[in-house]
XYZ file of C-alpha atoms in Angstrom:
672
model
C -165.189 -216.895 -106.615
C -164.211 -220.568 -105.509
C -162.156 -220.626 -102.205
C -159.073 -221.130 -103.442
C -158.429 -223.717 -101.691
C -161.647 -225.707 -102.664
C -160.620 -229.012 -104.939
C -163.214 -231.321 -106.370
C -162.826 -234.567 -105.718
C -161.416 -236.403 -108.737
C -159.765 -232.463 -110.121
C -157.731 -233.823 -113.079
C -154.382 -232.969 -112.172
C -153.512 -230.573 -113.959
C -156.602 -228.554 -112.496
C -155.537 -229.118 -109.239
C -151.609 -227.564 -110.136
C -153.253 -225.391 -112.149
C -155.608 -224.052 -108.938
C -152.368 -224.782 -106.618
C -149.948 -222.884 -108.130
C -152.563 -219.765 -108.480
C -153.556 -220.313 -104.566
C -149.400 -220.289 -104.013
C -149.170 -216.664 -106.016
C -151.803 -215.104 -104.272
C -150.947 -215.885 -100.964
C -147.384 -214.539 -101.626
C -148.886 -211.250 -101.825
C -149.312 -212.116 -97.747
C -145.545 -212.632 -97.941
C -145.147 -209.333 -99.582
C -146.565 -207.349 -97.254
C -145.721 -208.593 -94.370
C -141.927 -208.492 -95.766
C -142.869 -204.599 -96.390
C -143.991 -204.350 -92.960
C -141.042 -205.856 -91.486
C -138.456 -203.250 -93.888
C -140.894 -200.307 -93.360
C -140.403 -200.478 -90.022
C -136.857 -201.313 -89.933
C -136.008 -197.813 -92.063
C -138.037 -196.746 -89.644
C -135.557 -197.130 -86.372
C -132.817 -196.728 -88.782
C -133.535 -193.163 -89.960
C -135.250 -191.858 -86.675
C -132.426 -192.820 -84.353
C -129.265 -192.592 -87.175
C -128.418 -190.123 -89.547
C -127.682 -191.610 -92.726
C -125.131 -190.196 -95.361
C -125.542 -189.617 -97.975
C -129.338 -189.644 -100.444
C -132.176 -191.231 -98.284
C -134.512 -191.470 -101.351
C -131.656 -193.367 -102.611
C -131.232 -195.271 -100.004
C -134.923 -196.365 -99.895
C -135.362 -197.429 -103.545
C -132.426 -199.139 -103.352
C -133.854 -201.493 -99.772
C -137.140 -201.168 -101.766
C -135.490 -203.050 -105.177
C -133.242 -205.532 -102.423
C -136.911 -206.513 -101.295
C -138.500 -207.024 -104.235
C -135.599 -208.908 -105.089
C -135.260 -211.554 -102.816
C -139.708 -211.881 -102.274
C -139.535 -212.599 -106.106
C -135.990 -215.050 -105.554
C -137.862 -216.475 -102.884
C -140.851 -217.933 -104.666
C -138.944 -219.792 -106.511
C -137.515 -222.001 -103.846
C -140.807 -222.072 -101.232
C -143.557 -223.134 -104.209
C -141.888 -227.141 -104.906
C -142.286 -227.253 -100.812
C -145.528 -225.702 -100.736
C -146.246 -228.417 -103.337
C -144.632 -231.464 -102.157
C -146.425 -230.051 -98.812
C -149.620 -229.843 -100.285
C -149.715 -233.090 -101.264
C -149.452 -234.328 -97.986
C -151.665 -232.030 -95.858
C -155.568 -231.937 -97.255
C -158.335 -231.049 -96.481
C -159.852 -227.816 -95.522
C -157.226 -224.319 -95.123
C -154.843 -226.943 -95.977
C -153.397 -223.781 -98.197
C -153.482 -221.135 -95.249
C -151.649 -223.312 -92.877
C -149.429 -224.673 -95.550
C -148.496 -220.956 -96.967
C -148.754 -219.617 -93.159
C -146.282 -222.398 -91.410
C -143.601 -222.152 -94.575
C -143.912 -217.794 -95.335
C -143.503 -218.201 -91.127
C -140.287 -219.435 -91.080
C -139.195 -216.954 -93.447
C -140.630 -213.448 -91.536
C -138.782 -214.942 -87.990
C -135.025 -215.303 -90.094
C -136.372 -211.951 -91.923
C -137.278 -209.613 -88.879
C -134.916 -211.521 -86.379
C -131.865 -210.140 -89.446
C -133.197 -206.755 -88.956
C -133.939 -206.628 -85.329
C -129.893 -207.481 -84.586
C -129.252 -204.781 -87.758
C -130.823 -202.277 -85.243
C -129.611 -203.531 -82.895
C -125.556 -203.502 -83.650
C -125.832 -201.662 -86.982
C -123.749 -203.457 -88.943
C -125.165 -206.724 -90.827
C -125.034 -210.397 -89.818
C -123.198 -212.350 -92.220
C -121.426 -215.474 -92.370
C -119.282 -214.411 -89.159
C -122.221 -216.515 -87.563
C -120.444 -219.630 -88.564
C -117.444 -218.522 -87.346
C -118.081 -218.550 -83.253
C -118.578 -221.142 -81.061
C -122.049 -221.960 -79.163
C -120.702 -220.573 -75.503
C -118.933 -217.262 -77.728
C -122.796 -216.386 -78.979
C -124.456 -217.008 -75.995
C -121.639 -215.032 -73.985
C -122.437 -212.144 -76.551
C -125.550 -212.217 -76.782
C -126.445 -212.415 -73.141
C -123.938 -209.011 -72.832
C -125.149 -207.405 -75.987
C -128.587 -207.539 -76.812
C -131.758 -207.153 -75.363
C -135.774 -206.636 -76.399
C -137.057 -202.904 -76.107
C -140.208 -202.551 -77.305
C -139.142 -201.430 -81.571
C -137.495 -204.870 -81.311
C -140.527 -207.022 -79.963
C -142.958 -204.463 -82.377
C -140.207 -205.632 -85.573
C -141.159 -209.406 -84.906
C -144.791 -209.121 -84.180
C -146.375 -206.687 -86.387
C -144.917 -208.343 -89.302
C -146.545 -211.677 -88.368
C -149.577 -210.183 -87.567
C -149.868 -208.493 -90.843
C -148.757 -212.332 -92.530
C -151.481 -214.632 -90.807
C -154.531 -210.945 -91.925
C -153.609 -211.213 -95.118
C -153.106 -214.361 -96.342
C -156.971 -214.790 -94.741
C -157.936 -212.302 -96.525
C -156.196 -213.280 -100.189
C -157.697 -216.973 -99.192
C -160.912 -215.300 -99.397
C -160.535 -212.838 -101.586
C -158.216 -213.318 -104.685
C -156.741 -210.303 -106.663
C -154.612 -212.445 -109.122
C -156.597 -214.328 -112.213
C -154.422 -216.935 -113.100
C -153.194 -215.555 -116.074
C -151.431 -213.114 -113.472
C -150.075 -215.558 -110.829
C -148.937 -217.591 -113.526
C -146.742 -214.580 -114.413
C -145.576 -213.281 -111.247
C -144.389 -216.614 -111.173
C -142.622 -216.535 -114.794
C -140.527 -213.247 -113.377
C -139.879 -215.167 -110.347
C -138.137 -217.783 -112.413
C -136.697 -215.263 -114.842
C -135.349 -213.121 -112.153
C -133.596 -216.638 -110.877
C -132.164 -217.953 -113.367
C -130.394 -214.450 -115.205
C -128.790 -213.895 -112.026
C -130.427 -210.808 -111.076
C -129.064 -209.718 -107.902
C -131.540 -208.903 -104.492
C -128.143 -206.873 -103.294
C -127.279 -202.917 -104.528
C -124.020 -202.383 -106.829
C -121.083 -202.669 -103.827
C -120.279 -198.819 -105.225
C -123.857 -197.853 -106.187
C -124.072 -196.026 -102.255
C -121.295 -193.927 -100.772
C -121.229 -195.419 -97.230
C -120.352 -198.662 -95.737
C -123.131 -197.817 -93.583
C -126.169 -197.022 -96.378
C -125.598 -199.530 -97.964
C -126.402 -201.950 -95.546
C -129.764 -199.775 -94.731
C -130.760 -200.851 -98.294
C -129.191 -203.874 -98.635
C -131.787 -206.789 -97.287
C -131.127 -208.521 -94.577
C -132.205 -211.909 -95.567
C -130.114 -211.231 -99.071
C -126.930 -210.441 -97.106
C -126.780 -213.047 -94.771
C -128.047 -215.624 -97.208
C -125.298 -214.442 -99.657
C -122.498 -214.480 -97.594
C -123.016 -217.838 -96.230
C -123.387 -219.664 -99.940
C -119.831 -217.123 -100.048
C -118.895 -218.826 -96.744
C -119.787 -222.806 -97.043
C -118.789 -222.979 -101.367
C -115.607 -221.008 -100.704
C -112.640 -222.868 -101.699
C -108.973 -222.307 -100.551
C -107.266 -220.542 -103.021
C -103.525 -222.378 -104.436
C -100.093 -220.881 -104.003
C -99.318 -219.736 -107.933
C -96.693 -217.632 -108.875
C -97.498 -214.440 -108.889
C -94.932 -211.541 -110.510
C -92.530 -210.532 -108.273
C -93.670 -206.280 -108.253
C -96.903 -208.573 -106.170
C -94.320 -209.529 -103.024
C -93.281 -207.830 -100.798
C -90.718 -209.209 -98.830
C -88.084 -212.643 -99.580
C -90.206 -215.589 -99.262
C -87.229 -218.382 -98.341
C -88.503 -221.756 -98.369
C -92.257 -222.802 -100.033
C -92.932 -224.730 -97.272
C -93.678 -222.115 -94.546
C -95.126 -219.456 -97.279
C -94.375 -216.044 -94.374
C -91.098 -217.291 -93.917
C -88.448 -214.234 -94.030
C -85.210 -212.319 -92.912
C -85.772 -210.432 -90.163
C -85.265 -206.422 -91.815
C -86.941 -204.317 -89.116
C -85.242 -200.983 -88.536
C -85.151 -199.606 -85.870
C -87.866 -196.521 -85.435
C -87.718 -196.085 -81.895
C -84.765 -195.625 -80.754
C -84.181 -191.627 -81.653
C -87.254 -190.799 -80.215
C -85.718 -191.847 -76.582
C -83.956 -190.866 -73.957
C -81.442 -194.145 -73.770
C -79.246 -194.406 -69.855
C -76.370 -196.613 -70.420
C -76.411 -199.698 -69.147
C -80.466 -199.642 -68.093
C -82.343 -202.600 -68.685
C -84.652 -203.437 -71.334
C -88.318 -201.248 -70.229
C -91.437 -202.399 -68.979
C -93.821 -202.875 -72.190
C -97.636 -202.488 -71.101
C -100.619 -203.096 -74.259
C -103.439 -201.225 -73.637
C -106.367 -202.906 -75.918
C -108.877 -200.657 -75.479
C -112.403 -202.021 -76.812
C -113.916 -200.135 -79.704
C -111.617 -197.131 -79.771
C -112.104 -195.708 -82.949
C -110.325 -192.609 -84.427
C -113.376 -191.088 -85.017
C -114.566 -190.558 -81.864
C -110.948 -189.942 -80.310
C -108.376 -188.198 -80.562
C -107.503 -183.665 -83.219
C -109.949 -183.498 -85.764
C -112.245 -186.396 -84.456
C -115.242 -186.246 -87.520
C -117.963 -186.924 -84.168
C -115.751 -184.630 -81.482
C -113.329 -186.448 -79.306
C -114.711 -187.663 -76.124
C -111.496 -188.915 -75.198
C -109.903 -185.813 -72.857
C -107.448 -187.943 -71.271
C -106.178 -190.167 -73.966
C -106.002 -186.614 -76.181
C -103.994 -185.203 -73.442
C -101.942 -187.930 -73.132
C -101.036 -188.263 -76.936
C -99.944 -184.282 -77.230
C -97.119 -186.359 -75.067
C -96.201 -189.453 -76.985
C -96.124 -191.146 -80.138
C -99.305 -190.600 -81.689
C -100.089 -192.318 -85.538
C -103.272 -190.569 -86.478
C -103.967 -192.873 -89.254
C -103.357 -195.984 -87.685
C -105.717 -199.457 -88.934
C -106.791 -202.086 -86.784
C -105.992 -205.508 -88.740
C -109.841 -206.069 -88.412
C -112.721 -205.451 -87.853
C -113.702 -207.416 -84.396
C -111.525 -209.006 -81.594
C -110.746 -212.154 -82.912
C -107.590 -211.070 -84.375
C -106.811 -208.352 -81.960
C -104.202 -210.431 -79.800
C -102.055 -212.448 -82.382
C -101.932 -209.443 -85.156
C -100.347 -206.927 -82.353
C -98.069 -209.882 -81.050
C -97.235 -211.260 -83.724
C -97.702 -209.939 -86.762
C -99.696 -212.822 -87.866
C -101.286 -214.080 -90.808
C -105.141 -215.080 -90.492
C -105.329 -218.543 -91.963
C -109.649 -218.105 -92.333
C -110.617 -217.900 -89.605
C -108.523 -215.640 -87.875
C -105.185 -216.994 -86.454
C -106.633 -217.988 -82.952
C -109.937 -220.505 -84.510
C -107.465 -223.036 -84.966
C -107.387 -223.652 -81.315
C -106.006 -226.507 -79.344
C -104.403 -227.443 -82.655
C -102.536 -224.105 -83.483
C -99.587 -224.065 -85.169
C -95.880 -222.657 -83.208
C -95.272 -219.811 -83.934
C -92.433 -217.033 -81.848
C -94.483 -213.734 -81.217
C -93.461 -210.816 -78.951
C -94.813 -212.663 -75.432
C -92.183 -216.084 -76.457
C -89.405 -214.227 -77.205
C -89.598 -211.398 -74.372
C -89.817 -214.220 -72.593
C -86.692 -216.008 -73.491
C -84.687 -212.476 -72.767
C -85.993 -212.384 -68.953
C -89.211 -210.715 -69.699
C -91.792 -211.629 -67.351
C -95.189 -211.402 -69.177
C -99.349 -210.992 -68.547
C -102.339 -210.836 -69.688
C -105.568 -209.194 -67.765
C -109.159 -209.069 -69.238
C -112.654 -208.957 -67.468
C -114.368 -211.699 -69.666
C -113.677 -215.333 -70.234
C -110.578 -216.809 -71.831
C -111.613 -218.719 -74.531
C -113.470 -216.328 -76.016
C -112.304 -216.150 -79.664
C -109.762 -218.937 -78.494
C -107.907 -216.011 -76.816
C -106.392 -218.789 -73.673
C -105.210 -220.738 -76.362
C -102.875 -218.299 -77.720
C -101.338 -217.053 -74.755
C -100.867 -220.626 -73.353
C -98.994 -221.266 -77.202
C -97.111 -218.633 -76.180
C -95.980 -219.999 -72.583
C -97.305 -216.748 -71.084
C -96.728 -216.196 -67.289
C -99.966 -215.039 -66.338
C -103.515 -214.960 -67.811
C -105.936 -213.455 -65.050
C -109.985 -213.498 -66.688
C -113.817 -213.999 -65.514
C -112.971 -216.244 -62.487
C -110.332 -214.279 -61.109
C -111.833 -211.429 -59.271
C -112.958 -211.697 -56.360
C -116.165 -209.632 -54.235
C -113.924 -206.238 -54.104
C -114.347 -206.165 -57.593
C -117.399 -204.629 -59.876
C -118.983 -206.593 -62.949
C -120.577 -204.608 -65.416
C -124.301 -203.868 -64.850
C -126.863 -206.381 -66.947
C -124.425 -207.889 -68.789
C -122.948 -211.651 -69.234
C -119.721 -209.990 -70.566
C -117.376 -210.141 -67.275
C -115.683 -207.127 -65.412
C -115.518 -203.171 -66.249
C -112.623 -200.857 -67.308
C -111.024 -200.174 -63.842
C -111.718 -203.319 -62.068
C -109.419 -204.871 -65.375
C -107.121 -202.514 -64.936
C -107.070 -201.997 -60.774
C -106.063 -205.823 -61.256
C -103.310 -205.126 -63.263
C -101.910 -202.214 -61.175
C -101.973 -204.337 -58.673
C -100.159 -206.636 -59.690
C -97.312 -204.776 -61.278
C -96.986 -202.794 -58.230
C -95.878 -206.229 -56.290
C -93.776 -207.843 -59.513
C -90.054 -208.981 -58.238
C -88.311 -207.053 -60.461
C -87.686 -208.473 -63.738
C -88.426 -206.466 -66.889
C -92.541 -207.364 -67.438
C -94.572 -207.020 -70.858
C -98.511 -207.015 -69.874
C -101.541 -206.636 -72.481
C -104.371 -204.890 -70.820
C -107.798 -206.027 -72.747
C -110.710 -203.688 -71.309
C -114.379 -204.274 -72.467
C -116.768 -201.291 -71.386
C -116.855 -199.533 -74.422
C -118.837 -202.313 -75.905
C -122.901 -204.048 -76.072
C -124.390 -203.184 -74.175
C -122.986 -199.923 -73.044
C -123.592 -199.937 -69.473
C -120.957 -199.593 -67.063
C -121.099 -198.330 -62.528
C -121.958 -194.901 -62.206
C -123.004 -194.614 -65.848
C -125.116 -191.187 -64.767
C -121.933 -189.444 -63.903
C -120.592 -191.072 -67.770
C -124.363 -189.271 -68.705
C -124.137 -185.871 -67.514
C -120.286 -185.379 -68.315
C -121.495 -186.603 -72.078
C -123.855 -183.412 -71.974
C -120.772 -181.433 -70.823
C -118.086 -182.429 -73.067
C -120.535 -181.327 -76.145
C -120.502 -178.093 -74.895
C -117.281 -177.882 -74.269
C -116.451 -179.226 -78.255
C -119.487 -176.015 -78.685
C -121.445 -178.331 -80.382
C -124.588 -176.825 -82.381
C -127.867 -178.378 -81.091
C -128.390 -180.050 -84.074
C -125.024 -182.022 -83.227
C -126.601 -182.897 -79.896
C -129.621 -183.858 -81.001
C -127.471 -186.185 -83.401
C -125.133 -187.303 -80.606
C -127.571 -188.068 -77.410
C -128.981 -190.869 -80.131
C -125.814 -192.669 -78.350
C -125.526 -191.297 -75.579
C -125.210 -195.205 -74.156
C -122.219 -194.942 -76.088
C -120.317 -191.663 -75.445
C -120.839 -192.433 -71.599
C -119.124 -195.471 -71.749
C -115.797 -194.268 -73.842
C -115.713 -191.176 -71.083
C -115.880 -194.040 -68.221
C -113.475 -196.156 -70.355
C -111.371 -193.071 -70.987
C -111.182 -191.893 -66.520
C -110.638 -195.498 -66.211
C -107.423 -195.052 -68.209
C -106.513 -191.401 -66.258
C -106.989 -193.609 -63.273
C -104.651 -196.125 -64.263
C -101.940 -193.965 -64.775
C -102.511 -191.461 -62.010
C -101.461 -195.150 -60.198
C -99.053 -196.165 -62.558
C -96.596 -192.987 -62.271
C -96.113 -194.027 -58.424
C -95.168 -197.561 -59.338
C -90.740 -197.338 -59.110
C -90.908 -198.831 -62.802
C -92.972 -196.176 -64.006
C -89.865 -193.754 -65.403
C -88.928 -197.661 -67.373
C -91.631 -198.520 -68.893
C -93.400 -197.879 -72.827
C -97.039 -197.622 -72.868
C -99.081 -199.209 -76.142
C -102.559 -197.795 -76.252
C -104.448 -198.565 -79.561
C -108.123 -199.740 -79.931
C -108.959 -203.307 -81.017
C -111.348 -201.893 -84.344
C -113.884 -199.045 -84.515
C -116.550 -200.094 -82.678
C -120.440 -199.607 -84.942
C -122.194 -199.203 -82.953
C -122.533 -195.523 -84.059
C -121.952 -195.893 -88.071
C -118.697 -195.963 -89.508
C -118.023 -193.015 -92.537
C -116.698 -195.607 -94.770
C -115.544 -198.834 -95.581
C -112.320 -198.589 -93.463
C -113.283 -195.870 -91.260
C -113.899 -199.501 -89.266
C -110.120 -200.021 -88.933
C -108.970 -196.218 -88.031
C -107.930 -196.540 -84.768
C -106.093 -194.499 -82.661
C -102.230 -195.670 -81.624
C -100.726 -193.705 -78.765
C -97.026 -194.870 -77.988
C -96.050 -193.053 -75.185
C -92.994 -193.234 -71.925
C -90.975 -190.668 -69.168
C -88.458 -191.332 -71.018
C -89.679 -190.351 -74.499
C -87.104 -187.248 -75.485
C -90.016 -185.875 -78.080
C -93.350 -186.121 -78.663
C -94.325 -186.505 -82.183
C -97.538 -186.178 -84.372
C -97.528 -188.934 -87.466
C -99.811 -188.852 -90.082
C -98.391 -191.759 -92.227
C -100.496 -194.732 -92.522
C -99.537 -198.517 -90.543
C -101.175 -201.034 -88.773
C -101.543 -203.384 -86.013
C -99.225 -206.179 -87.560
C -96.468 -203.191 -86.783
C -96.316 -203.323 -83.679
C -94.865 -206.067 -82.788
C -91.944 -205.875 -85.578
C -91.319 -202.292 -84.373
C -90.304 -203.267 -80.995
C -88.547 -205.881 -81.578
C -86.286 -203.587 -83.333
C -85.781 -201.621 -80.963
C -84.702 -204.084 -78.226
C -82.724 -205.269 -80.455
C -80.886 -203.189 -81.154
C -80.784 -200.494 -78.255
C -81.075 -203.465 -75.858
C -79.206 -206.718 -77.567
C -82.257 -208.996 -76.790
C -81.655 -211.971 -78.195
C -84.531 -212.035 -81.519
C -84.316 -214.309 -84.171
C -82.694 -214.019 -87.773
C -86.071 -215.463 -89.721
C -89.173 -213.694 -88.687
C -93.164 -214.674 -90.057
C -94.354 -210.371 -89.708
C -97.132 -209.861 -91.723
C -96.081 -206.586 -91.045
C -93.108 -204.386 -91.772
C -92.287 -202.258 -89.135
C -94.266 -198.418 -88.425
C -93.706 -195.652 -90.389
C -92.455 -192.179 -88.906
C -92.788 -190.549 -91.683
C -95.271 -186.683 -90.475
C -97.022 -186.790 -93.788
C -99.711 -188.516 -94.920
C -98.489 -191.443 -97.054
C -98.592 -195.464 -96.609
C -95.700 -197.891 -97.631
C -97.655 -200.889 -96.172
C -99.560 -203.562 -98.061
C -101.901 -206.021 -96.038
C -105.416 -207.388 -95.798
C -107.472 -206.221 -93.585
C -109.666 -208.832 -92.230
C -113.802 -207.051 -91.818
C -115.576 -210.008 -89.768
C -114.104 -213.785 -88.771
C -115.452 -215.765 -91.794
C -114.902 -212.456 -94.979
C -111.534 -211.552 -96.044
C -111.991 -209.543 -99.042
C -109.955 -206.076 -97.755
C -106.940 -205.058 -99.099
C -104.344 -201.517 -99.194
C -101.530 -200.652 -100.569
C -100.175 -198.006 -100.683
C -103.283 -195.039 -100.648
C -105.158 -197.818 -103.031
C -107.953 -200.042 -101.040
C -109.331 -202.496 -102.636
C -112.942 -204.045 -101.211
C -114.611 -207.037 -102.743
C -113.732 -206.046 -106.367
C -114.339 -201.844 -105.646
C -111.297 -199.550 -105.719
C -110.643 -196.766 -103.495
C -108.378 -193.905 -103.142
C -106.982 -193.047 -99.384
C -107.193 -189.890 -98.927
C -106.251 -186.929 -95.980
C -107.914 -188.468 -92.617
C -108.826 -191.515 -94.445
C -111.724 -190.286 -96.911
C -112.325 -192.538 -99.572
C -112.972 -192.161 -102.813
C -113.551 -194.048 -105.947
C -111.595 -194.672 -108.445
C -111.551 -195.880 -111.942
C -107.866 -197.011 -113.017
C -107.855 -200.729 -114.469
C -103.958 -201.726 -113.915
C -104.107 -199.761 -110.778
C -106.929 -202.434 -109.756
C -105.368 -204.941 -111.182
C -102.141 -204.863 -109.171
C -104.356 -204.416 -106.042
C -106.253 -208.384 -106.844
C -102.265 -209.816 -107.792
C -100.830 -208.648 -104.644
C -103.903 -209.760 -102.454
C -104.279 -213.125 -104.636
C -100.157 -213.496 -103.191
C -101.106 -213.333 -99.918
C -104.582 -215.014 -100.261
C -102.845 -217.921 -101.788
C -99.581 -217.512 -99.095
C -102.471 -217.729 -95.907
C -104.143 -220.526 -97.962
C -101.427 -222.629 -97.754
C -100.377 -222.186 -94.200
C -104.226 -222.541 -93.471
C -103.495 -226.546 -95.175
C -100.479 -227.472 -93.773
C -100.862 -226.019 -90.601
C -96.960 -225.076 -90.724
C -94.931 -221.301 -89.640
C -91.870 -221.546 -88.691
C -88.922 -223.781 -88.801
C -88.557 -226.875 -85.375
C -84.864 -225.293 -85.754
C -85.930 -220.832 -84.693
C -88.563 -222.155 -82.655
C -86.524 -224.664 -80.276
C -84.002 -221.946 -79.562
C -87.771 -220.346 -78.055
C -89.346 -223.218 -76.901
C -86.424 -225.706 -75.660
C -87.698 -229.455 -76.382
C -88.814 -230.711 -73.083
């Protein structure tokens, strides 16, 4: 047989085209082998180190289907590039050189996405486009590190590809008709709209879906959805889809303040006592899966468990976002997400009122403490817009403080909390609202004195009476669990020292996770948002365990209602809260409606009552926030209408940058 690259001078173009199509088809088999090699390594890396919920065989079958469909659709994209390059590049082995270059680029992208998933347990999507270059570099330097597996995942598929290219070039296995049939199938699949991704409801858990889906296909689909998006236009929706009575169509979230004081009955309040100090402790990645009673992974936060027993403890609480980017605006201001999170406006951030600005107007000192860059996720811009009194970030620590080992993220939780304590100890006596944001429970999951916490991890598993199988499963994430124990110990030390401060008895502490960390795979699509909320104060008259569902968006309205009704603090009559306030019902229920923003560039999940909407898939929320698929067309349409109302208001806010009238705003920010 003549080599595929051999072409006689003066050969008619139809024959040359046929030869090149045949060459392309045969060389594509090398790409298929390399892609399958990469997928085999990815699946091995996941299945060996992680327990995949559900039927593993079904996951593998779905993965192979996803890979094959993407491969065939890639051929339609690669073919014109190959033919165009071959018109320019001639000579010996030109087919191999052209296809090798194109295929190598495809492979590098594919294995990079697989490596990211192996490291983070979350596929990379269009959220890549929502971060600045400096944020991406900080994340990469602070978390990602090369391992033997990550290097092999990159090099082995490339080696297989180039060896197979040489073999299929010298010994083609597809005759011209077979090569044309392969290309015909590829074109037919592409134009018929067959998607390379599994159906959302085909696999029970989000992690199983992410394992099965081809990571390049996920990234491409998410990127096209992001780049081709259009902002919805405000239109009339049924009154039942609107949760609040909005006041002015120019300000899509403006409404009257009607939040009830649900906290007052739980506090022993002394007549004439000054307003309480408020301390927020935002714990990076703290999820209910591994914290608190009935945590399905076992609780690795013994101190927080003790504190929860003396507190108002919300078992079924939701973060509003799947990453940190929206936690400050949601917790402190119950603010809408806009397109990429409220903070994404940066220095052009629309005027807004939050706990910080409202309480500062009432005489509070306002402060923020973290151990990372203040410009990450535009946090500094948000805090500056609220005229905060003090911001402490990575540049504000001296040599006596310890950084996280081997990471660019910044300072360890113990150091951040120590910095906050020293500031609170030296306070002049004015009431204050502090927000302390931790970071240690974040990739790369390395903390000072880690060996101690690895030993405590083993001790904790014995205390929890784990079986040997459970211990083996948890040891896959031993570094992660050790950092959780470290952060819990840091919080214990913080509270022991805070109890010595003169203002301690008049302080309300609010502890929650900014989101549930993803590197230990979530069990359901809503598990990423399932975090604890602990409200503790020495002034509490009694503890309570609350099973009803609330979210970050309910915290600010509830605190201000409490301060307004019990202490007479001045608060606005017109607000832009997305949440409606904490529900204190002890039993499981949900009286709220709100969106959940999984990633910085996605907004496709919504909660209403005991239903959860994920794209077009509807689920019933069960005990412990488990999910069960539901087929109810009427309920699906109702949630779509409610979600559409939020999305349209959110889009109008994004376009017009109007949130609150000047008259309301200037009462708290007088014109200078």
